[in-house]
Coordinates of C-alpha atoms in Angstrom, one line a residue:
M167 CA -4.7 -95.4 -63.7
R168 CA -5.7 -96.0 -60.1
W169 CA -3.9 -99.4 -60.1
L170 CA -0.9 -97.9 -61.8
C171 CA -0.7 -95.2 -59.1
F172 CA -1.0 -97.9 -56.5
F173 CA 1.8 -99.8 -58.3
F174 CA 4.0 -96.8 -58.2
K175 CA 3.4 -96.4 -54.5
D176 CA 4.1 -100.0 -53.9
T177 CA 7.3 -100.1 -55.9
A178 CA 8.5 -96.9 -54.3
T179 CA 8.2 -98.5 -50.9
T180 CA 9.9 -101.6 -52.3
E181 CA 12.7 -99.4 -53.7
I182 CA 13.3 -98.0 -50.2
Y183 CA 13.5 -101.4 -48.6
T184 CA 15.5 -103.0 -51.3
L185 CA 18.1 -100.3 -50.8
S186 CA 17.9 -100.9 -47.0
L187 CA 18.7 -104.5 -47.7
H188 CA 21.5 -103.5 -50.0
D189 CA 22.9 -101.4 -47.2
A190 CA 23.0 -104.6 -45.1
L191 CA 25.4 -106.3 -47.5
P192 CA 28.3 -103.7 -47.8
I193 CA 28.0 -103.0 -44.1
S194 CA 27.9 -106.6 -42.9
S195 CA 30.6 -107.8 -45.3
A196 CA 32.9 -104.9 -44.3
Y197 CA 32.2 -105.6 -40.6
A198 CA 32.9 -109.3 -41.1
L199 CA 36.4 -108.4 -42.4
V200 CA 37.2 -105.7 -39.8
R201 CA 35.8 -107.3 -36.6
E202 CA 38.0 -109.9 -35.1
Q203 CA 37.3 -112.6 -32.6
F204 CA 39.8 -115.1 -31.3
G205 CA 42.4 -113.5 -33.5
L206 CA 40.4 -114.0 -36.7
P207 CA 38.0 -111.9 -38.7
I208 CA 34.5 -113.0 -37.9
G209 CA 34.0 -113.5 -41.7
K210 CA 36.1 -116.7 -41.3
F211 CA 33.5 -118.3 -39.1
E212 CA 31.0 -120.5 -40.9
G213 CA 28.0 -119.3 -38.9
V214 CA 28.7 -115.7 -40.0
R215 CA 29.4 -116.8 -43.5
E216 CA 26.0 -118.5 -43.8
R217 CA 24.3 -115.3 -42.8
L218 CA 26.4 -113.2 -45.2
A219 CA 25.6 -115.6 -48.1
R220 CA 21.9 -115.3 -47.3
I221 CA 22.1 -111.5 -47.4
A222 CA 24.1 -111.6 -50.7
G223 CA 21.7 -114.1 -52.3
H224 CA 18.7 -112.1 -51.4
A225 CA 20.3 -108.9 -52.5
Y226 CA 21.0 -110.4 -55.9
F227 CA 17.5 -111.7 -56.7
M228 CA 15.8 -108.8 -55.1
N229 CA 17.7 -106.3 -57.1
A230 CA 16.9 -108.3 -60.2
A231 CA 13.2 -108.4 -59.4
R232 CA 13.2 -104.6 -58.7
R233 CA 14.8 -103.9 -62.1
L234 CA 12.4 -106.2 -64.0
A235 CA 9.3 -104.7 -62.3
F236 CA 10.4 -101.1 -63.0
G237 CA 11.4 -102.1 -66.5
A238 CA 7.8 -103.2 -67.1
V239 CA 6.4 -99.9 -65.9
D240 CA 9.0 -98.0 -68.0
A241 CA 7.7 -99.9 -71.0
G242 CA 4.2 -98.7 -70.4
E243 CA 2.8 -101.9 -68.8
K244 CA 0.6 -102.2 -65.7
P245 CA 2.0 -105.4 -64.1
S246 CA -0.4 -105.6 -61.2
V247 CA 0.5 -109.2 -60.1
I248 CA 4.2 -108.7 -60.4
S249 CA 3.9 -105.4 -58.4
A250 CA 2.2 -107.4 -55.6
V251 CA 4.9 -110.1 -55.7
V252 CA 7.7 -107.5 -55.6
K253 CA 6.1 -105.5 -52.8
A254 CA 5.4 -108.5 -50.5
Y255 CA 8.4 -110.8 -51.1
L256 CA 11.0 -108.1 -51.3
T257 CA 9.9 -106.4 -48.1
E258 CA 9.9 -109.9 -46.4
G259 CA 13.4 -110.5 -47.8
A260 CA 14.5 -107.2 -46.4
R261 CA 13.2 -108.2 -43.0
T262 CA 15.1 -111.5 -43.1
C263 CA 18.4 -109.8 -44.1
I264 CA 18.2 -106.9 -41.7
N265 CA 17.7 -109.5 -39.0
D266 CA 20.8 -111.4 -40.2
A267 CA 22.8 -108.2 -40.3
M268 CA 21.7 -107.4 -36.8
D269 CA 22.9 -110.8 -35.7
I270 CA 26.3 -110.3 -37.3
H271 CA 26.8 -106.9 -35.8
A272 CA 25.5 -108.1 -32.4
G273 CA 26.0 -105.5 -29.6
S274 CA 26.8 -102.7 -32.0
A275 CA 23.4 -103.2 -33.7
I276 CA 21.4 -102.8 -30.5
C277 CA 23.1 -100.0 -28.6
R278 CA 21.6 -96.9 -30.1
G279 CA 23.6 -93.9 -31.0
P280 CA 25.7 -92.5 -33.9
Q281 CA 27.7 -95.7 -34.1
N282 CA 24.6 -97.8 -34.8
I283 CA 24.0 -98.2 -38.5
F284 CA 21.0 -100.5 -38.4
A285 CA 18.7 -99.2 -35.7
R286 CA 16.6 -97.0 -38.0
P287 CA 16.3 -99.5 -40.9
Y288 CA 15.3 -102.2 -38.4
D289 CA 12.6 -99.9 -36.9
A290 CA 11.4 -99.0 -40.4
I291 CA 11.0 -102.6 -41.7
P292 CA 7.5 -103.2 -40.3
V293 CA 6.3 -100.1 -42.2
G294 CA 7.0 -101.7 -45.5
I295 CA 5.6 -105.0 -44.4
T296 CA 2.2 -103.6 -43.3
V297 CA 1.4 -100.6 -45.5
E298 CA 0.5 -100.2 -49.2
G299 CA -1.2 -103.6 -49.0
A300 CA -0.3 -105.6 -45.9
N301 CA 1.8 -108.7 -46.8
I302 CA -0.6 -111.1 -45.2
L303 CA -3.4 -109.8 -47.4
T304 CA -1.2 -109.6 -50.5
R305 CA 0.0 -113.2 -50.2
S306 CA -3.2 -114.8 -49.1
L307 CA -5.7 -113.0 -51.4
I308 CA -4.2 -110.7 -54.0
I309 CA -1.4 -112.5 -55.9
F310 CA -3.1 -115.8 -56.8
G311 CA -6.7 -114.5 -56.4
Q312 CA -6.1 -111.8 -58.9
G313 CA -3.5 -113.6 -61.0
A314 CA -5.6 -116.7 -61.5
I315 CA -8.1 -114.6 -63.5
R316 CA -5.9 -111.9 -65.0
C317 CA -3.1 -114.1 -66.1
H318 CA -5.0 -117.3 -67.2
P319 CA -5.3 -117.6 -71.0
F320 CA -9.0 -118.6 -70.8
V321 CA -10.7 -118.0 -67.4
Q322 CA -11.3 -114.3 -68.0
K323 CA -12.7 -115.0 -71.5
E324 CA -15.0 -117.6 -70.0
M325 CA -16.3 -115.2 -67.4
K326 CA -16.9 -112.4 -69.9
A327 CA -18.7 -114.7 -72.3
A328 CA -20.9 -116.1 -69.5
G329 CA -21.7 -112.6 -68.2
S330 CA -22.7 -111.4 -71.7
G331 CA -24.6 -114.6 -72.7
D332 CA -22.3 -115.1 -75.7
V333 CA -22.6 -118.9 -76.2
R334 CA -20.2 -119.0 -79.1
A335 CA -17.5 -117.1 -77.3
F336 CA -18.0 -119.2 -74.2
D337 CA -17.7 -122.5 -76.2
A338 CA -14.5 -121.3 -77.8
A339 CA -13.0 -120.3 -74.5
F340 CA -14.2 -123.4 -72.7
F341 CA -12.9 -125.9 -75.2
G342 CA -9.7 -123.9 -75.5
H343 CA -9.4 -124.2 -71.8
L344 CA -9.9 -128.0 -72.0
A345 CA -7.2 -128.2 -74.7
H346 CA -4.9 -126.1 -72.6
I347 CA -5.3 -128.5 -69.6
V348 CA -4.6 -131.6 -71.8
R349 CA -1.5 -130.0 -73.3
T350 CA -0.3 -129.0 -69.8
K351 CA -1.0 -132.5 -68.5
W352 CA 1.2 -134.1 -71.2
R353 CA 4.0 -131.6 -70.5
V354 CA 3.8 -132.5 -66.8
I355 CA 3.9 -136.2 -67.6
S356 CA 6.8 -136.0 -70.1
Y357 CA 8.8 -133.7 -67.9
G358 CA 8.2 -135.9 -64.9
L359 CA 9.1 -139.2 -66.5
T360 CA 12.3 -137.8 -68.2
G361 CA 13.4 -135.8 -65.2
G362 CA 13.1 -132.6 -67.2
V363 CA 16.1 -133.6 -69.4
F364 CA 14.4 -132.7 -72.6
V365 CA 12.9 -129.4 -71.4
P366 CA 14.2 -126.6 -73.8
S367 CA 16.5 -124.0 -72.4
P368 CA 17.5 -120.7 -74.1
V369 CA 21.1 -121.2 -73.0
S370 CA 23.5 -124.1 -72.6
G371 CA 25.6 -122.9 -69.7
F372 CA 25.6 -123.9 -66.1
E373 CA 22.4 -122.0 -65.5
A374 CA 20.4 -124.1 -68.1
K375 CA 19.2 -126.4 -65.4
Y376 CA 17.5 -123.5 -63.7
Y377 CA 15.6 -122.5 -66.9
K378 CA 14.5 -126.2 -67.3
A379 CA 13.4 -126.4 -63.7
I380 CA 11.3 -123.2 -64.0
S381 CA 9.6 -124.6 -67.1
R382 CA 8.8 -127.8 -65.3
Y383 CA 7.5 -126.2 -62.2
S384 CA 5.4 -123.7 -64.2
A385 CA 3.7 -126.6 -66.0
I386 CA 3.0 -128.3 -62.6
F387 CA 1.7 -124.9 -61.2
S388 CA -0.6 -124.5 -64.2
L389 CA -2.1 -127.9 -63.9
T390 CA -2.5 -127.7 -60.2
A391 CA -4.1 -124.2 -60.4
D392 CA -6.7 -125.5 -62.9
L393 CA -7.4 -128.5 -60.7
A394 CA -8.0 -126.1 -57.7
L395 CA -10.2 -123.8 -59.7
A396 CA -12.2 -126.7 -61.1
T397 CA -12.8 -128.5 -57.8
L398 CA -13.3 -125.4 -55.5
G399 CA -14.8 -122.8 -57.9
G400 CA -15.8 -119.7 -56.1
A401 CA -14.9 -121.2 -52.7
M402 CA -11.2 -120.8 -53.7
K403 CA -11.2 -117.2 -52.6
R404 CA -11.9 -118.4 -49.0
K405 CA -9.1 -121.0 -49.0
E406 CA -6.4 -118.6 -48.0
H407 CA -3.9 -121.3 -47.0
L408 CA -4.0 -122.7 -50.5
S409 CA -4.0 -119.3 -52.1
G410 CA -0.9 -118.3 -50.1
R411 CA 0.9 -121.4 -51.2
F412 CA 0.1 -120.8 -54.8
S413 CA 1.4 -117.3 -54.3
D414 CA 4.6 -118.6 -52.9
A415 CA 5.1 -121.0 -55.8
F416 CA 4.4 -118.3 -58.4
A417 CA 6.5 -115.6 -56.5
W418 CA 9.6 -117.8 -56.2
M419 CA 9.5 -118.9 -59.8
F420 CA 9.3 -115.2 -60.8
L421 CA 12.2 -114.3 -58.5
A422 CA 14.3 -117.1 -60.0
A423 CA 13.4 -116.0 -63.5
A424 CA 14.3 -112.4 -62.6
A425 CA 17.7 -113.5 -61.3
L426 CA 18.4 -115.4 -64.5
K427 CA 17.4 -112.5 -66.7
H428 CA 19.6 -110.1 -64.7
F429 CA 22.5 -112.5 -65.0
H430 CA 22.0 -112.7 -68.7
V431 CA 21.7 -108.9 -69.2
Q432 CA 24.9 -108.4 -67.2
G433 CA 26.7 -110.6 -69.7
R434 CA 26.8 -113.8 -67.6
P435 CA 29.8 -112.6 -65.5
A436 CA 31.7 -115.5 -63.9
N437 CA 32.1 -113.7 -60.6
Q438 CA 28.3 -113.5 -60.2
R439 CA 27.7 -117.2 -60.7
A440 CA 27.8 -118.0 -57.0
Y441 CA 25.1 -115.4 -56.3
L442 CA 22.9 -116.8 -59.1
D443 CA 23.5 -120.4 -57.9
W444 CA 22.4 -119.4 -54.4
A445 CA 19.4 -117.4 -55.5
C446 CA 18.0 -120.0 -57.9
T447 CA 18.7 -123.0 -55.7
H448 CA 16.9 -121.3 -52.8
A449 CA 14.0 -120.0 -55.0
L450 CA 13.3 -123.4 -56.7
Y451 CA 13.5 -125.3 -53.4
E452 CA 10.8 -122.9 -52.0
T453 CA 8.8 -123.3 -55.2
E454 CA 8.7 -127.1 -54.9
A455 CA 7.8 -126.9 -51.2
A456 CA 4.9 -124.6 -52.0
L457 CA 3.6 -126.9 -54.7
F458 CA 3.8 -129.9 -52.4
G459 CA 2.0 -127.9 -49.8
V460 CA -0.9 -127.3 -52.3
L461 CA -1.1 -130.9 -53.4
D462 CA -1.0 -132.1 -49.8
N463 CA -3.9 -129.9 -48.8
L464 CA -6.3 -129.8 -51.8
P465 CA -9.8 -130.9 -50.7
G466 CA -10.1 -133.3 -53.7
R467 CA -7.6 -135.8 -52.4
F468 CA -8.0 -138.3 -55.2
M469 CA -7.3 -135.9 -58.0
A470 CA -4.5 -134.2 -56.0
A471 CA -2.9 -137.6 -55.6
I472 CA -3.0 -138.2 -59.3
V473 CA -1.5 -134.9 -60.1
R474 CA 1.2 -135.4 -57.5
R475 CA 2.1 -138.8 -59.1
L476 CA 2.2 -137.3 -62.6
A477 CA 4.2 -134.3 -61.5
F478 CA 6.7 -136.0 -59.2
P479 CA 6.8 -139.7 -60.2
F480 CA 10.2 -140.2 -58.5
G481 CA 9.6 -137.9 -55.5
P482 CA 10.9 -134.4 -54.8
I483 CA 13.5 -133.1 -57.1
A484 CA 14.7 -129.9 -55.5
R485 CA 17.5 -129.8 -53.0
P486 CA 18.2 -127.2 -50.3
L487 CA 21.4 -125.1 -50.4
N488 CA 24.5 -127.1 -49.6
D489 CA 27.6 -126.0 -47.8
R490 CA 29.6 -125.6 -51.0
Q491 CA 27.0 -123.1 -52.4
I492 CA 26.9 -121.2 -49.2
E493 CA 30.7 -121.0 -48.9
A494 CA 31.1 -119.9 -52.5
C495 CA 28.6 -117.1 -52.1
A496 CA 30.1 -115.9 -48.9
E497 CA 33.6 -116.0 -50.2
R498 CA 32.7 -114.1 -53.3
V499 CA 31.3 -111.2 -51.3
L500 CA 34.2 -111.2 -48.9
S501 CA 37.1 -111.6 -51.2
D502 CA 36.1 -110.2 -54.6
Q503 CA 35.6 -106.4 -54.6
D504 CA 34.2 -106.3 -58.1
A505 CA 31.6 -109.0 -57.2
R506 CA 30.7 -107.1 -54.1
D507 CA 30.3 -103.9 -56.0
A508 CA 28.1 -105.6 -58.6
I509 CA 25.2 -105.7 -56.0
T510 CA 26.0 -102.7 -53.9
N511 CA 26.9 -100.1 -56.6
N512 CA 23.6 -98.2 -56.0
I513 CA 24.6 -97.4 -52.4
Y514 CA 25.8 -94.0 -51.4
L515 CA 29.1 -94.2 -49.6
P516 CA 29.8 -91.5 -47.1
A517 CA 33.3 -90.1 -46.4
A518 CA 35.5 -92.1 -44.1
S519 CA 35.3 -89.3 -41.5
D520 CA 31.5 -89.8 -41.2
P521 CA 30.3 -92.3 -38.5
G522 CA 28.6 -95.5 -39.6
L523 CA 29.1 -96.8 -43.1
G524 CA 31.7 -94.2 -44.1
A525 CA 34.0 -95.0 -41.1
L526 CA 33.5 -98.7 -41.5
D527 CA 34.4 -98.6 -45.2
G528 CA 37.5 -96.5 -44.3
A529 CA 38.5 -99.0 -41.6
L530 CA 38.1 -101.8 -44.2
A531 CA 40.4 -100.0 -46.6
A532 CA 43.0 -99.6 -43.8
V533 CA 42.7 -103.3 -42.8
L534 CA 43.1 -104.5 -46.4
A535 CA 46.1 -102.2 -46.9
A536 CA 47.8 -103.6 -43.8
G537 CA 47.0 -107.2 -44.8
P538 CA 50.4 -108.2 -46.1
A539 CA 52.2 -106.6 -43.2
R540 CA 49.8 -108.3 -40.7
A541 CA 50.5 -111.6 -42.4
K542 CA 54.2 -111.2 -41.8
L543 CA 53.4 -110.3 -38.2
D544 CA 51.2 -113.3 -37.6
K545 CA 53.9 -115.6 -39.2
A546 CA 56.6 -114.2 -36.8
R547 CA 54.3 -114.8 -33.8
R548 CA 53.6 -118.4 -34.8
E549 CA 57.3 -119.0 -35.2
G550 CA 57.9 -117.6 -31.7
K551 CA 60.0 -114.7 -32.9
I552 CA 57.7 -112.2 -31.0
A553 CA 55.5 -112.7 -28.0
K554 CA 51.7 -112.6 -28.5
T555 CA 50.4 -109.2 -27.4
P556 CA 47.9 -106.7 -29.0
P557 CA 48.7 -106.3 -32.7
A558 CA 50.0 -102.7 -32.4
E559 CA 52.4 -103.8 -29.7
M560 CA 53.5 -106.8 -31.7
A561 CA 54.1 -104.5 -34.7
A562 CA 56.3 -102.2 -32.7
A563 CA 58.3 -105.2 -31.4
A564 CA 58.6 -106.7 -34.8
A565 CA 59.8 -103.5 -36.3
A566 CA 62.4 -103.1 -33.6
A567 CA 63.6 -106.7 -34.4
G568 CA 63.8 -106.0 -38.1
I569 CA 61.1 -108.5 -38.9
I570 CA 58.9 -105.8 -40.6
T571 CA 59.6 -102.3 -41.7
S572 CA 58.6 -99.2 -39.8
D573 CA 56.1 -98.5 -42.7
D574 CA 54.6 -101.9 -42.1
A575 CA 54.3 -101.2 -38.4
A576 CA 52.6 -97.8 -39.2
L577 CA 50.1 -99.5 -41.5
I578 CA 49.2 -102.1 -38.8
E579 CA 48.9 -99.4 -36.1
S580 CA 46.6 -97.3 -38.3
A581 CA 44.5 -100.3 -39.2
E582 CA 44.1 -101.3 -35.5
K583 CA 43.1 -97.8 -34.5
A584 CA 40.4 -97.7 -37.3
R585 CA 39.3 -101.2 -36.4
D586 CA 38.9 -100.4 -32.7
A587 CA 37.0 -97.2 -33.5
V588 CA 34.3 -98.8 -35.7
I589 CA 33.6 -101.8 -33.4
Q590 CA 32.9 -99.5 -30.4
V591 CA 29.3 -98.9 -29.4
S592 CA 28.0 -95.4 -28.7
D593 CA 28.1 -94.3 -25.0
F594 CA 27.0 -91.2 -23.3
D595 CA 28.0 -89.2 -20.2
P596 CA 25.5 -89.8 -17.4
A597 CA 25.5 -86.1 -16.8
G598 CA 23.6 -85.7 -20.0
Y599 CA 20.7 -87.4 -18.4
D600 CA 20.4 -85.1 -15.4
G601 CA 16.9 -83.8 -15.0
I602 CA 15.3 -86.6 -17.0
R603 CA 12.6 -88.3 -14.9

């Protein structure tokens, strides 16, 4: 029960920071459509789109991991290793994405006041990183150090048998362990030589390659973990670099698996494929990098070289995210309201009259409503029918010339007022600081 209580505290902290991350997505995607630079929404610029895609991809797999972990608790389980993974890697993901959101919002994210939506979440992020099990400790000691014993099919049995002096039980566990290593080795060899083509997958869709990759990496992870435990023994607990890399490999496989499960449970919706593609590609690339880090640093260099040759006979197999995947994820969150809502539907949306997210979402609605009229206006400007001036002035001139209707001009003027209001930073009268020393 003590661990279960700790788990509940951990996941409650994770819930808070996952929701803080989810705030980053609707806020930043709305801001990217409302804020203009050089006459274009900043969401059209690839640098901003890359950050938006990263926020969306993290939001997708983090929400999936949160649901899976809480589902285990609801089912009466005590998933200690998963709770550690979720706590450490989701709070780290929240830090990454809050930083990305701060970069997108620029000055409006650093000038404190009612207009600043991110100041408090940004200040609060270190709390989740450092309390209820500091992430450094969790990654370096807890996840693999605890998981290697609790999750291994034979190590715990061997330890109990040795401690009780039960020779028969020890022999059964020991020889079962040897058989397990042999089976895993042949899986690693066959998957490596065939490129994982014949690895079974529960589905035949586009995501089948990710199921196959997780199976292949899990076999490599298992064989490498057994090698580390066999060669280092009790000294493994002092090898925090290695333990941290094992934790990375396990955590990213879990996060990819959580994303796949979430996608399946949602009915494999087509408009979430870009999110899943981003999440799994990123997670599996990180998994392979962690495994290579382990094999490059194991003290038993000869055995590590053999395992590396067996596992990756043709070299690395994972690839980092490419521009197409990044663009697809960013476009989905910017242009598909249903897809955006799929990963932000747990977020409370204030009224448009409230500062912050409410006002921003209201401005986005006004900008989208004025979109067709603004397109007519921009076309008239490019054709030289009206002079380039601020949009509200151009709208008035275009309405007077009969290019757009008065209703169109009113929509544009309303959208521009809302846009200008939400991109302003908070300012204060110097008189309010009188008497402050």
